[in-house]
GROMACS .gro file of C-alpha atoms in nm:
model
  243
    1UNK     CA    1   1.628   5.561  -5.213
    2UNK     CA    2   1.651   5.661  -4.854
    3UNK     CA    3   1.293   5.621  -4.642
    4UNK     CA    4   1.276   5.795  -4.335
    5UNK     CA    5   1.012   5.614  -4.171
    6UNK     CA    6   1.119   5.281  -4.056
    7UNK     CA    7   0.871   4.985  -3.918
    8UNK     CA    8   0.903   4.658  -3.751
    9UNK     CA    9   0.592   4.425  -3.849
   10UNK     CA   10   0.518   4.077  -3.724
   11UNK     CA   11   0.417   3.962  -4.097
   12UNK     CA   12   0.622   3.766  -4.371
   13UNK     CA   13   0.804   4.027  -4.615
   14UNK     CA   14   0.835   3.920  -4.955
   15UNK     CA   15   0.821   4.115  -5.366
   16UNK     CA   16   0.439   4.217  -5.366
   17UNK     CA   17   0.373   4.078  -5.003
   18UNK     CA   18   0.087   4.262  -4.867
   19UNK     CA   19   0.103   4.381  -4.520
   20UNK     CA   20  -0.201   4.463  -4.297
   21UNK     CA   21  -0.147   4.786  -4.028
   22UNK     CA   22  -0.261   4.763  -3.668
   23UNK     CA   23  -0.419   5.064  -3.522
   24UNK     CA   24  -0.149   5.171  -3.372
   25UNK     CA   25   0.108   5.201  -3.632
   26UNK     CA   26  -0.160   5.291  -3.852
   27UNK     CA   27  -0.191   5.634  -3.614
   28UNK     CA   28   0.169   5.623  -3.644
   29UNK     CA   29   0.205   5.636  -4.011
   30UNK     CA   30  -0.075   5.845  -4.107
   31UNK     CA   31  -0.196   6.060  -3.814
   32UNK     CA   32   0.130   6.150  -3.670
   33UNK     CA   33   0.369   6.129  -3.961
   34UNK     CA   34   0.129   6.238  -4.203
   35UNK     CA   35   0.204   5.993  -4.452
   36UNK     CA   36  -0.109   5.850  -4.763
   37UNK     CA   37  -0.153   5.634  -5.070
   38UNK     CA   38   0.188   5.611  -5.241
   39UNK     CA   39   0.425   5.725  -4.955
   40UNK     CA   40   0.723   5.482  -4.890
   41UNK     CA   41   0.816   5.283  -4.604
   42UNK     CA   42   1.121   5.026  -4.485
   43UNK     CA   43   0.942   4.746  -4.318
   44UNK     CA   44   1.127   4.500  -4.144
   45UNK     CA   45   1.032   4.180  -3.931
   46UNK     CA   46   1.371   4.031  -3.818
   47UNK     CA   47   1.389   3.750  -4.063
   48UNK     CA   48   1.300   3.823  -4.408
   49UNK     CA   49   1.536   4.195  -4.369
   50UNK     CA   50   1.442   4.496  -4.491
   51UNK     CA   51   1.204   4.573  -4.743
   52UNK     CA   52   1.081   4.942  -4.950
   53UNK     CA   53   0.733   4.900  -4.897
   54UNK     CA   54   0.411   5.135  -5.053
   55UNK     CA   55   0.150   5.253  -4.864
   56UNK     CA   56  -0.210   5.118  -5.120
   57UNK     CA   57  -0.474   5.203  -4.845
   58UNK     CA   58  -0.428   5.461  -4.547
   59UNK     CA   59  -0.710   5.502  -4.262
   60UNK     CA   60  -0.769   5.605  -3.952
   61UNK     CA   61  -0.788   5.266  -3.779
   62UNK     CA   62  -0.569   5.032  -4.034
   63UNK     CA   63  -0.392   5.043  -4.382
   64UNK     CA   64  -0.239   4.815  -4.596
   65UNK     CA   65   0.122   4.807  -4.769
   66UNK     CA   66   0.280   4.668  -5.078
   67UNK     CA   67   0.660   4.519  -5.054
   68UNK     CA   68   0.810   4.659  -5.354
   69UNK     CA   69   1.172   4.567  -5.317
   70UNK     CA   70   1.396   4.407  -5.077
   71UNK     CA   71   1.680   4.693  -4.970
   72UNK     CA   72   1.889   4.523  -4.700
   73UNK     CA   73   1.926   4.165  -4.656
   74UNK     CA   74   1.911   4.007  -4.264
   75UNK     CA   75   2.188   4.158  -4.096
   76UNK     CA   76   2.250   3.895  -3.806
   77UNK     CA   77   2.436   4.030  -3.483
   78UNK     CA   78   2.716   3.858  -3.335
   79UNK     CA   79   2.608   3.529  -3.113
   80UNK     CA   80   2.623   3.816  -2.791
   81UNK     CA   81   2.423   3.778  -2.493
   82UNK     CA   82   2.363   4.093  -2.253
   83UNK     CA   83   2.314   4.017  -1.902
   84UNK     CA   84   2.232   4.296  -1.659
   85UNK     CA   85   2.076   4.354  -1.304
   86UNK     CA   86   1.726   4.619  -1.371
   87UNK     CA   87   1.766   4.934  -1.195
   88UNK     CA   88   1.613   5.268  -1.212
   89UNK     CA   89   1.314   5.232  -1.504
   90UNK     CA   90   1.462   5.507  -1.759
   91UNK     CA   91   1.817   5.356  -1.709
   92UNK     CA   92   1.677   4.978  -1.738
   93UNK     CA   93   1.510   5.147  -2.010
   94UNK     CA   94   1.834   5.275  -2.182
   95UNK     CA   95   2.000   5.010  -2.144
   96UNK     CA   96   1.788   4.788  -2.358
   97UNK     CA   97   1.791   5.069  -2.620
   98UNK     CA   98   2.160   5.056  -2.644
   99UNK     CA   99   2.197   4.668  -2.655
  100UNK     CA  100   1.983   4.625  -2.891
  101UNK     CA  101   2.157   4.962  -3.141
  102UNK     CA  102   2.491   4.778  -3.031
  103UNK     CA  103   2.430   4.408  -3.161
  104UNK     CA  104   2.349   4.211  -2.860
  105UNK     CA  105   2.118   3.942  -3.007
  106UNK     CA  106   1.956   3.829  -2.732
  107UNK     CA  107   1.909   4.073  -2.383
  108UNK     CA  108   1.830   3.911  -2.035
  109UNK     CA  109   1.759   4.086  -1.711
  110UNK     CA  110   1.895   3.919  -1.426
  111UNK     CA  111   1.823   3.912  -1.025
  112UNK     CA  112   2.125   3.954  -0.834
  113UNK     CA  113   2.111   3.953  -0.448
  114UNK     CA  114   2.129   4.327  -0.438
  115UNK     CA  115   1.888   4.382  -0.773
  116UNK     CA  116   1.693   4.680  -0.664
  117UNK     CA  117   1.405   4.512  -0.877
  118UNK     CA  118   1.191   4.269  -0.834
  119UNK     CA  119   0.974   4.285  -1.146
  120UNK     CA  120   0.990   4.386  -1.457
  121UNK     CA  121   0.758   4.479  -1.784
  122UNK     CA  122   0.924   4.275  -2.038
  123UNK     CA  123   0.672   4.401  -2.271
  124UNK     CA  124   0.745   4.719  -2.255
  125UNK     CA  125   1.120   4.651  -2.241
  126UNK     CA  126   1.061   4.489  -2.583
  127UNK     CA  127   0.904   4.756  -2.734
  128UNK     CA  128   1.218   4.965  -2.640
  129UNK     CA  129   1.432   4.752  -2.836
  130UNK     CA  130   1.190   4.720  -3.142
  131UNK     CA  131   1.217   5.124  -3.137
  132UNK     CA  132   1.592   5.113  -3.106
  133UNK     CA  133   1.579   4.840  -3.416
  134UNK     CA  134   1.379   5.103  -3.587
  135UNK     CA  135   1.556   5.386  -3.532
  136UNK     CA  136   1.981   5.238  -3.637
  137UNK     CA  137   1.855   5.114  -3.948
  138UNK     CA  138   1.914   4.747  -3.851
  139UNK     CA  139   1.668   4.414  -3.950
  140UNK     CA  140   1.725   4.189  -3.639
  141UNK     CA  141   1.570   4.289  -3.280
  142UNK     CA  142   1.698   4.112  -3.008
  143UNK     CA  143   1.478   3.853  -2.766
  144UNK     CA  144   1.455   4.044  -2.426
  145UNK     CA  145   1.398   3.766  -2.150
  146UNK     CA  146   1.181   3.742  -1.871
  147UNK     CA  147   1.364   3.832  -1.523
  148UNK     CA  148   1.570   3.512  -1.449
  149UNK     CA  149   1.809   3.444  -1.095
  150UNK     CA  150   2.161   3.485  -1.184
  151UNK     CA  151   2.254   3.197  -0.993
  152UNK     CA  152   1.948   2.938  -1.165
  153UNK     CA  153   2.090   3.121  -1.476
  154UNK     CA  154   2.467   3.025  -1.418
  155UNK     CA  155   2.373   2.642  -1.306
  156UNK     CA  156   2.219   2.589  -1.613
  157UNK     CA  157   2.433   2.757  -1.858
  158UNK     CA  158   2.475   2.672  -2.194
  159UNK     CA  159   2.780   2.446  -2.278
  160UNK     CA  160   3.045   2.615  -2.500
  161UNK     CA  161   2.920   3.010  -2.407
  162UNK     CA  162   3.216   3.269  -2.298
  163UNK     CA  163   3.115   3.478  -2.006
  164UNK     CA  164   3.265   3.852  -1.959
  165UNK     CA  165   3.233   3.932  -1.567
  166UNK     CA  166   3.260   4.308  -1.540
  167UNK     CA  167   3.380   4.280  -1.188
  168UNK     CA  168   3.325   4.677  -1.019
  169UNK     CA  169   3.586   4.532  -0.777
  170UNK     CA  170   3.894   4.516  -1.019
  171UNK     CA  171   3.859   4.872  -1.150
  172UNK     CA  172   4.165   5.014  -1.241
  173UNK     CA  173   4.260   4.694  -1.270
  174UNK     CA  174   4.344   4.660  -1.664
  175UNK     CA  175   4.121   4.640  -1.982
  176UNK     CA  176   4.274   4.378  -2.167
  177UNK     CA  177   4.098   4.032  -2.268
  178UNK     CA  178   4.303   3.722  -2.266
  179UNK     CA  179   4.475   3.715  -2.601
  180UNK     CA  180   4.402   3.366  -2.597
  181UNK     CA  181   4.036   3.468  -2.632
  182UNK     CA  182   4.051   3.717  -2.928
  183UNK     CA  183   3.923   3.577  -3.266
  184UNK     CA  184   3.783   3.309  -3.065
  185UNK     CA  185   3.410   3.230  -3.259
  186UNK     CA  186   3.209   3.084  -2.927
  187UNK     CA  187   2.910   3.243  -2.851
  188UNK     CA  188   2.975   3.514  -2.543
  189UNK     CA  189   2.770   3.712  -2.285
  190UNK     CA  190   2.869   4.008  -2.097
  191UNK     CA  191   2.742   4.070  -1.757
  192UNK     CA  192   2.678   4.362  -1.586
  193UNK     CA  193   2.639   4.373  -1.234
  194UNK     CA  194   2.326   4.581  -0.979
  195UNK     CA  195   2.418   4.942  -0.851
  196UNK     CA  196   2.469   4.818  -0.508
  197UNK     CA  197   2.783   4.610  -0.705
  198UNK     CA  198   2.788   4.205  -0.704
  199UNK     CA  199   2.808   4.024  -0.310
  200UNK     CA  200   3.128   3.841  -0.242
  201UNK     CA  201   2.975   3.543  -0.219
  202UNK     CA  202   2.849   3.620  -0.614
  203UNK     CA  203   3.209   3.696  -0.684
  204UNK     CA  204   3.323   3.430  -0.549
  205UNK     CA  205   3.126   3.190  -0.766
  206UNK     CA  206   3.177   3.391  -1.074
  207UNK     CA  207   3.583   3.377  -1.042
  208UNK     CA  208   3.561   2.974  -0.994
  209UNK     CA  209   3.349   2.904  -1.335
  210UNK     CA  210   3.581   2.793  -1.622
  211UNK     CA  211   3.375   3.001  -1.865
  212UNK     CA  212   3.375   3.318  -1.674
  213UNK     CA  213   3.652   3.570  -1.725
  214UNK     CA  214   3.682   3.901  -1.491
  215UNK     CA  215   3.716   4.225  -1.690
  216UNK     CA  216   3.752   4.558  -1.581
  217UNK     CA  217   3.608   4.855  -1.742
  218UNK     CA  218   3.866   5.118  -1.672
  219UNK     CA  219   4.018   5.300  -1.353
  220UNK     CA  220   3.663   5.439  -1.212
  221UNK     CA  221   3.386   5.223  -1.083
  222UNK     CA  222   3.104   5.304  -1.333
  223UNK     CA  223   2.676   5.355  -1.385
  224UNK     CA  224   2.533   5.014  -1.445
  225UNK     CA  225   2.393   5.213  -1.778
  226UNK     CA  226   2.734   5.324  -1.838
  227UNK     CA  227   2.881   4.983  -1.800
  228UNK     CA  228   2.675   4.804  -1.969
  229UNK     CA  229   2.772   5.020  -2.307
  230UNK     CA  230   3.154   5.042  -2.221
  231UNK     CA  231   3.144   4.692  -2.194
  232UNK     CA  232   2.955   4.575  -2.509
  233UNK     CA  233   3.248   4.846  -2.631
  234UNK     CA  234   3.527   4.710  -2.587
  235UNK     CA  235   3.394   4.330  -2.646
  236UNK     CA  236   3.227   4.460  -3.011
  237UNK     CA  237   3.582   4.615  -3.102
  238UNK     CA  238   3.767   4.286  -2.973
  239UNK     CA  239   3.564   3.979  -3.095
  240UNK     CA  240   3.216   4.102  -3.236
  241UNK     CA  241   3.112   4.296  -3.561
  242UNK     CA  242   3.319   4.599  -3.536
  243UNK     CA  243   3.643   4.484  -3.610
   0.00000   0.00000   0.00000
């Protein structure tokens, strides 16, 4: 059975697990989508995965479903960080969408020294990618981070994590990853630079880490947005999930 209407819930999910509705998704489910007392649902919470749920009480301010059966186990992502600077809101915005659709499992805005932002609403930047979990059918939604400083970031970085540098310098430079690196099963992170590009002295640093290696992303200098997909691209199709 294929259920259109897909929800993310904070509560366990389990055969005849009851599940209380907020108001919110409670407006959702039964003022906007029109749904009442028997209708089914795919709930998911990003541990338990997914589960064909039945609505057994519909109102205007709450409801309650029934987990019936379990229809798609967990689905872990690849160990894949996304690191980019925040720029325009709807970009920032579509960027965390597409992460999260592409398999990045966790998602962490970074300050660069030419990061147009200062600030950001993480809340609302997680609710974009609990939509986009919603919406590509999959059972894990990525962490998205506070705002951190690339450079407090990089001096504390985990031991044993790959780093992709999309360098906007080296376009046209070549797409290739070191063969030594494919198949290689270490966590990764990509990271995607500001629109005003990375400084030198960034660069600098960047080139000299041991776990950092400089990619570039074609033979034009692209959209932070548009990087930021090309890039999770071409690392999905070389080490991640879609192999």
């Amino acid at each position: 059975m294929t259920m259109k209407i897909r929800l993310y819930v904070e509560h366990p999910l389990g055969q005849e697990q009851t599940v209380p509705l907020d108001r919110d998704q409670a407006h959702y489910l039964f003022g906007v989508m029109r749904q009442s007392v028997g209708a089914q649902v795919a709930l998911f919470n990003g541990r338990d995965g997914e589960w064909r749920a039945e609505v057994v009480e519909a109102g205007k301010r709450g409801g309650v479903l029934a987990c019936r059966e379990q229809t798609k186990p967990l689905q872990m992502p690849p160990d894949l960080w996304l690191l980019f600077a925040p720029i325009k809101k709807a970009r920032t915005d579509f960027i965390v969408e597409k992460a999260a659709e592409m398999g990045a499992a966790r998602i962490i805005p970074v300050q660069t020294e030419f990061t147009n932002s200062e600030r950001i609403r993480q809340d609302r930047l997680q609710a974009h990618a609990v939509e986009a979990a919603e919406q590509c059918g999959g059972t894990y939604v990525p962490e998205v981070s506070e705002l951190h400083r690339l450079d407090r970031l990089l001096a504390d970085w985990p031991e044993g994590r790959q780093l992709l540098f999309c360098d906007e310098a080296a376009a046209g430079a070549g797409l290739a990853l070191d063969p030594a690196l494919r198949g290689a099963q270490a966590p990764w992170a990509i990271l995607i630079g500001p629109e005003g590009g990375f400084s030198e002295a960034e660069r600098a640093k960047l080139k000299a880490l041991p776990f950092a290696h400089t990619i570039s992303l074609g033979p034009r200098i692209l959209r932070a947005d548009t990087a930021a997909v090309a890039a999770m691209t071409l690392w999905q199709q070389a080490l991640g999930d879609w192999q």
